[in-house]
């Protein structure tokens, strides 16, 4: 789905090591995952000529307090999004 993201299948004995690594680096990994998805959605938006739509358009992850403004190509908080 996302060309720049590397997918790996874990063997049964690697699962514990993976989760240990993930828990120790969760904040950085979450930010990287969030940005990877936002970049992919924004690229699809541009390819579909989304800029031609005059209404605001946002992408967000479930239960996140930020949204990615597809028109401005930047993250905005919910407060910023609804203050327009």
mmCIF file of N, CA and C in Angstrom:
data_model
loop_
_atom_site.group_PDB
_atom_site.id
_atom_site.type_symbol
_atom_site.label_atom_id
_atom_site.label_comp_id
_atom_site.label_asym_id
_atom_site.label_seq_id
_atom_site.Cartn_x
_atom_site.Cartn_y
_atom_site.Cartn_z
ATOM 1 N N UNK A 1 0.821 -1.189 0.000
ATOM 2 C CA UNK A 1 0.000 0.000 0.000
ATOM 3 C C UNK A 1 0.868 1.258 0.000
ATOM 4 N N UNK A 2 1.856 1.305 0.857
ATOM 5 C CA UNK A 2 2.734 2.469 0.933
ATOM 6 C C UNK A 2 4.124 2.016 0.530
ATOM 7 N N UNK A 3 4.589 2.507 -0.600
ATOM 8 C CA UNK A 3 5.823 2.013 -1.205
ATOM 9 C C UNK A 3 7.058 2.159 -0.318
ATOM 10 N N UNK A 4 7.126 3.221 0.461
ATOM 11 C CA UNK A 4 8.334 3.484 1.243
ATOM 12 C C UNK A 4 8.353 2.765 2.591
ATOM 13 N N UNK A 5 7.286 2.049 2.911
ATOM 14 C CA UNK A 5 7.222 1.335 4.183
ATOM 15 C C UNK A 5 7.620 -0.112 3.961
ATOM 16 N N UNK A 6 8.518 -0.583 4.781
ATOM 17 C CA UNK A 6 9.011 -1.955 4.656
ATOM 18 C C UNK A 6 8.146 -2.890 5.495
ATOM 19 N N UNK A 7 7.654 -3.933 4.871
ATOM 20 C CA UNK A 7 6.850 -4.944 5.563
ATOM 21 C C UNK A 7 7.692 -6.183 5.778
ATOM 22 N N UNK A 8 7.582 -6.769 6.948
ATOM 23 C CA UNK A 8 8.355 -7.957 7.288
ATOM 24 C C UNK A 8 7.455 -8.946 8.013
ATOM 25 N N UNK A 9 7.599 -10.201 7.672
ATOM 26 C CA UNK A 9 6.886 -11.249 8.393
ATOM 27 C C UNK A 9 7.777 -11.739 9.519
ATOM 28 N N UNK A 10 7.203 -11.809 10.705
ATOM 29 C CA UNK A 10 7.964 -12.258 11.864
ATOM 30 C C UNK A 10 7.788 -13.753 12.067
ATOM 31 N N UNK A 11 8.858 -14.385 12.440
ATOM 32 C CA UNK A 11 8.780 -15.780 12.855
ATOM 33 C C UNK A 11 8.276 -15.806 14.294
ATOM 34 N N UNK A 12 7.716 -16.900 14.704
ATOM 35 C CA UNK A 12 7.138 -17.009 16.041
ATOM 36 C C UNK A 12 8.064 -16.574 17.157
ATOM 37 N N UNK A 13 9.339 -16.883 17.030
ATOM 38 C CA UNK A 13 10.286 -16.540 18.095
ATOM 39 C C UNK A 13 10.741 -15.074 18.036
ATOM 40 N N UNK A 14 10.341 -14.331 17.019
ATOM 41 C CA UNK A 14 10.721 -12.918 16.898
ATOM 42 C C UNK A 14 9.648 -11.979 17.450
ATOM 43 N N UNK A 15 8.489 -12.505 17.747
ATOM 44 C CA UNK A 15 7.371 -11.670 18.168
ATOM 45 C C UNK A 15 7.673 -10.909 19.455
ATOM 46 N N UNK A 16 8.229 -11.575 20.450
ATOM 47 C CA UNK A 16 8.545 -10.900 21.711
ATOM 48 C C UNK A 16 9.562 -9.788 21.511
ATOM 49 N N UNK A 17 10.595 -10.038 20.699
ATOM 50 C CA UNK A 17 11.596 -8.999 20.411
ATOM 51 C C UNK A 17 10.955 -7.805 19.721
ATOM 52 N N UNK A 18 10.050 -8.075 18.787
ATOM 53 C CA UNK A 18 9.372 -6.983 18.082
ATOM 54 C C UNK A 18 8.583 -6.121 19.061
ATOM 55 N N UNK A 19 7.772 -6.754 19.917
ATOM 56 C CA UNK A 19 6.941 -5.979 20.836
ATOM 57 C C UNK A 19 7.774 -5.249 21.869
ATOM 58 N N UNK A 20 8.882 -5.810 22.294
ATOM 59 C CA UNK A 20 9.790 -5.092 23.191
ATOM 60 C C UNK A 20 10.326 -3.840 22.506
ATOM 61 N N UNK A 21 10.779 -3.998 21.262
ATOM 62 C CA UNK A 21 11.275 -2.856 20.505
ATOM 63 C C UNK A 21 10.173 -1.811 20.314
ATOM 64 N N UNK A 22 8.982 -2.277 19.951
ATOM 65 C CA UNK A 22 7.871 -1.345 19.695
ATOM 66 C C UNK A 22 7.519 -0.566 20.955
ATOM 67 N N UNK A 23 7.420 -1.228 22.085
ATOM 68 C CA UNK A 23 7.084 -0.545 23.332
ATOM 69 C C UNK A 23 8.160 0.452 23.741
ATOM 70 N N UNK A 24 9.419 0.132 23.495
ATOM 71 C CA UNK A 24 10.512 1.041 23.841
ATOM 72 C C UNK A 24 10.608 2.242 22.908
ATOM 73 N N UNK A 25 10.030 2.139 21.725
ATOM 74 C CA UNK A 25 10.118 3.207 20.723
ATOM 75 C C UNK A 25 8.741 3.650 20.239
ATOM 76 N N UNK A 26 7.726 3.413 21.053
ATOM 77 C CA UNK A 26 6.342 3.617 20.626
ATOM 78 C C UNK A 26 6.043 5.036 20.149
ATOM 79 N N UNK A 27 6.518 6.030 20.851
ATOM 80 C CA UNK A 27 6.214 7.410 20.481
ATOM 81 C C UNK A 27 6.767 7.749 19.090
ATOM 82 N N UNK A 28 8.025 7.429 18.869
ATOM 83 C CA UNK A 28 8.644 7.711 17.569
ATOM 84 C C UNK A 28 7.982 6.908 16.455
ATOM 85 N N UNK A 29 7.677 5.643 16.726
ATOM 86 C CA UNK A 29 7.048 4.797 15.712
ATOM 87 C C UNK A 29 5.643 5.279 15.385
ATOM 88 N N UNK A 30 4.886 5.696 16.397
ATOM 89 C CA UNK A 30 3.543 6.206 16.140
ATOM 90 C C UNK A 30 3.569 7.450 15.258
ATOM 91 N N UNK A 31 4.521 8.344 15.542
ATOM 92 C CA UNK A 31 4.641 9.547 14.712
ATOM 93 C C UNK A 31 5.019 9.201 13.275
ATOM 94 N N UNK A 32 5.934 8.255 13.113
ATOM 95 C CA UNK A 32 6.351 7.848 11.770
ATOM 96 C C UNK A 32 5.208 7.165 11.021
ATOM 97 N N UNK A 33 4.455 6.319 11.706
ATOM 98 C CA UNK A 33 3.299 5.666 11.081
ATOM 99 C C UNK A 33 2.251 6.688 10.664
ATOM 100 N N UNK A 34 1.965 7.603 11.559
ATOM 101 C CA UNK A 34 0.971 8.647 11.295
ATOM 102 C C UNK A 34 1.373 9.472 10.072
ATOM 103 N N UNK A 35 2.642 9.849 10.004
ATOM 104 C CA UNK A 35 3.113 10.654 8.876
ATOM 105 C C UNK A 35 3.122 9.846 7.585
ATOM 106 N N UNK A 36 3.460 8.562 7.655
ATOM 107 C CA UNK A 36 3.453 7.723 6.448
ATOM 108 C C UNK A 36 2.054 7.640 5.853
ATOM 109 N N UNK A 37 1.051 7.449 6.704
ATOM 110 C CA UNK A 37 -0.322 7.400 6.203
ATOM 111 C C UNK A 37 -0.771 8.746 5.660
ATOM 112 N N UNK A 38 -0.422 9.825 6.355
ATOM 113 C CA UNK A 38 -0.814 11.160 5.896
ATOM 114 C C UNK A 38 -0.181 11.475 4.545
ATOM 115 N N UNK A 39 1.071 11.119 4.374
ATOM 116 C CA UNK A 39 1.757 11.347 3.100
ATOM 117 C C UNK A 39 1.088 10.555 1.987
ATOM 118 N N UNK A 40 0.732 9.299 2.268
ATOM 119 C CA UNK A 40 0.084 8.466 1.263
ATOM 120 C C UNK A 40 -1.284 9.036 0.875
ATOM 121 N N UNK A 41 -2.078 9.431 1.881
ATOM 122 C CA UNK A 41 -3.401 10.002 1.595
ATOM 123 C C UNK A 41 -3.252 11.302 0.805
ATOM 124 N N UNK A 42 -2.304 12.147 1.199
ATOM 125 C CA UNK A 42 -2.094 13.419 0.497
ATOM 126 C C UNK A 42 -1.663 13.183 -0.950
ATOM 127 N N UNK A 43 -0.817 12.190 -1.192
ATOM 128 C CA UNK A 43 -0.412 11.867 -2.565
ATOM 129 C C UNK A 43 -1.608 11.398 -3.391
ATOM 130 N N UNK A 44 -2.444 10.545 -2.806
ATOM 131 C CA UNK A 44 -3.655 10.087 -3.505
ATOM 132 C C UNK A 44 -4.589 11.261 -3.778
ATOM 133 N N UNK A 45 -4.714 12.150 -2.812
ATOM 134 C CA UNK A 45 -5.551 13.353 -2.940
ATOM 135 C C UNK A 45 -5.085 14.206 -4.127
ATOM 136 N N UNK A 46 -3.787 14.405 -4.232
ATOM 137 C CA UNK A 46 -3.244 15.202 -5.335
ATOM 138 C C UNK A 46 -3.468 14.514 -6.678
ATOM 139 N N UNK A 47 -3.240 13.201 -6.735
ATOM 140 C CA UNK A 47 -3.435 12.458 -7.980
ATOM 141 C C UNK A 47 -4.888 12.484 -8.432
ATOM 142 N N UNK A 48 -5.816 12.566 -7.473
ATOM 143 C CA UNK A 48 -7.250 12.603 -7.791
ATOM 144 C C UNK A 48 -7.738 14.028 -8.026
ATOM 145 N N UNK A 49 -6.823 14.987 -8.077
ATOM 146 C CA UNK A 49 -7.133 16.406 -8.276
ATOM 147 C C UNK A 49 -8.036 16.943 -7.174
ATOM 148 N N UNK A 50 -7.769 16.528 -5.952
ATOM 149 C CA UNK A 50 -8.549 16.969 -4.805
ATOM 150 C C UNK A 50 -8.514 18.468 -4.582
ATOM 151 N N UNK A 51 -7.455 19.118 -5.028
ATOM 152 C CA UNK A 51 -7.361 20.568 -4.855
ATOM 153 C C UNK A 51 -8.466 21.315 -5.599
ATOM 154 N N UNK A 52 -9.096 20.654 -6.562
ATOM 155 C CA UNK A 52 -10.180 21.289 -7.309
ATOM 156 C C UNK A 52 -11.427 21.467 -6.446
ATOM 157 N N UNK A 53 -11.522 20.730 -5.358
ATOM 158 C CA UNK A 53 -12.669 20.852 -4.459
ATOM 159 C C UNK A 53 -12.488 22.108 -3.620
ATOM 160 N N UNK A 54 -13.529 22.911 -3.536
ATOM 161 C CA UNK A 54 -13.408 24.189 -2.826
ATOM 162 C C UNK A 54 -13.642 24.069 -1.326
ATOM 163 N N UNK A 55 -14.228 22.984 -0.865
ATOM 164 C CA UNK A 55 -14.473 22.797 0.560
ATOM 165 C C UNK A 55 -13.209 22.321 1.271
ATOM 166 N N UNK A 56 -13.110 22.574 2.576
ATOM 167 C CA UNK A 56 -11.968 22.050 3.337
ATOM 168 C C UNK A 56 -11.975 20.519 3.313
ATOM 169 N N UNK A 57 -10.804 19.922 3.362
ATOM 170 C CA UNK A 57 -10.690 18.466 3.367
ATOM 171 C C UNK A 57 -9.586 18.058 4.335
ATOM 172 N N UNK A 58 -9.894 17.053 5.150
ATOM 173 C CA UNK A 58 -8.974 16.623 6.189
ATOM 174 C C UNK A 58 -8.855 15.106 6.211
ATOM 175 N N UNK A 59 -7.729 14.637 6.699
ATOM 176 C CA UNK A 59 -7.490 13.227 6.979
ATOM 177 C C UNK A 59 -7.104 13.124 8.446
ATOM 178 N N UNK A 60 -7.676 12.152 9.145
ATOM 179 C CA UNK A 60 -7.252 11.934 10.528
ATOM 180 C C UNK A 60 -7.317 10.450 10.860
ATOM 181 N N UNK A 61 -6.570 10.079 11.866
ATOM 182 C CA UNK A 61 -6.611 8.724 12.386
ATOM 183 C C UNK A 61 -7.679 8.664 13.471
ATOM 184 N N UNK A 62 -8.258 7.515 13.656
ATOM 185 C CA UNK A 62 -9.329 7.330 14.629
ATOM 186 C C UNK A 62 -8.916 7.827 16.015
ATOM 187 N N UNK A 63 -9.754 8.645 16.615
ATOM 188 C CA UNK A 63 -9.557 9.181 17.970
ATOM 189 C C UNK A 63 -8.322 10.062 18.126
ATOM 190 N N UNK A 64 -7.805 10.603 17.039
ATOM 191 C CA UNK A 64 -6.654 11.503 17.141
ATOM 192 C C UNK A 64 -7.152 12.928 17.327
ATOM 193 N N UNK A 65 -6.378 13.761 17.976
ATOM 194 C CA UNK A 65 -6.746 15.154 18.209
ATOM 195 C C UNK A 65 -6.288 16.062 17.071
ATOM 196 N N UNK A 66 -5.540 15.518 16.132
ATOM 197 C CA UNK A 66 -5.064 16.283 14.992
ATOM 198 C C UNK A 66 -5.650 15.722 13.704
ATOM 199 N N UNK A 67 -5.739 16.593 12.720
ATOM 200 C CA UNK A 67 -6.134 16.190 11.372
ATOM 201 C C UNK A 67 -5.111 16.744 10.404
ATOM 202 N N UNK A 68 -4.964 16.073 9.281
ATOM 203 C CA UNK A 68 -4.060 16.561 8.249
ATOM 204 C C UNK A 68 -4.891 17.359 7.255
ATOM 205 N N UNK A 69 -4.611 18.648 7.147
ATOM 206 C CA UNK A 69 -5.311 19.538 6.221
ATOM 207 C C UNK A 69 -4.770 19.273 4.825
ATOM 208 N N UNK A 70 -5.596 18.655 3.984
ATOM 209 C CA UNK A 70 -5.151 18.281 2.641
ATOM 210 C C UNK A 70 -4.980 19.492 1.734
ATOM 211 N N UNK A 71 -5.645 20.576 2.034
ATOM 212 C CA UNK A 71 -5.479 21.797 1.240
ATOM 213 C C UNK A 71 -4.156 22.501 1.555
ATOM 214 N N UNK A 72 -3.807 22.536 2.846
ATOM 215 C CA UNK A 72 -2.602 23.243 3.289
ATOM 216 C C UNK A 72 -1.405 22.323 3.484
ATOM 217 N N UNK A 73 -1.664 21.011 3.401
ATOM 218 C CA UNK A 73 -0.596 20.014 3.546
ATOM 219 C C UNK A 73 0.133 20.143 4.883
ATOM 220 N N UNK A 74 -0.663 20.242 5.972
ATOM 221 C CA UNK A 74 -0.083 20.364 7.305
ATOM 222 C C UNK A 74 -1.049 19.812 8.349
ATOM 223 N N UNK A 75 -0.498 19.450 9.496
ATOM 224 C CA UNK A 75 -1.320 18.968 10.600
ATOM 225 C C UNK A 75 -1.957 20.147 11.311
ATOM 226 N N UNK A 76 -3.219 19.991 11.707
ATOM 227 C CA UNK A 76 -3.927 21.007 12.478
ATOM 228 C C UNK A 76 -4.651 20.311 13.637
ATOM 229 N N UNK A 77 -4.803 21.024 14.744
ATOM 230 C CA UNK A 77 -5.556 20.477 15.867
ATOM 231 C C UNK A 77 -7.044 20.601 15.577
ATOM 232 N N UNK A 78 -7.839 19.877 16.348
ATOM 233 C CA UNK A 78 -9.290 19.985 16.194
ATOM 234 C C UNK A 78 -9.770 21.402 16.412
ATOM 235 N N UNK A 79 -9.179 22.095 17.382
ATOM 236 C CA UNK A 79 -9.562 23.493 17.633
ATOM 237 C C UNK A 79 -9.285 24.359 16.413
ATOM 238 N N UNK A 80 -8.141 24.183 15.793
ATOM 239 C CA UNK A 80 -7.806 24.971 14.596
ATOM 240 C C UNK A 80 -8.747 24.621 13.446
ATOM 241 N N UNK A 81 -9.053 23.356 13.316
ATOM 242 C CA UNK A 81 -9.893 22.901 12.202
ATOM 243 C C UNK A 81 -11.286 23.512 12.291
ATOM 244 N N UNK A 82 -11.854 23.567 13.467
ATOM 245 C CA UNK A 82 -13.231 24.033 13.614
ATOM 246 C C UNK A 82 -13.330 25.536 13.818
ATOM 247 N N UNK A 83 -12.219 26.250 13.824
ATOM 248 C CA UNK A 83 -12.267 27.708 14.030
ATOM 249 C C UNK A 83 -12.353 28.483 12.724
ATOM 250 N N UNK A 84 -12.430 27.780 11.598
ATOM 251 C CA UNK A 84 -12.488 28.483 10.305
ATOM 252 C C UNK A 84 -13.765 29.231 10.164
#
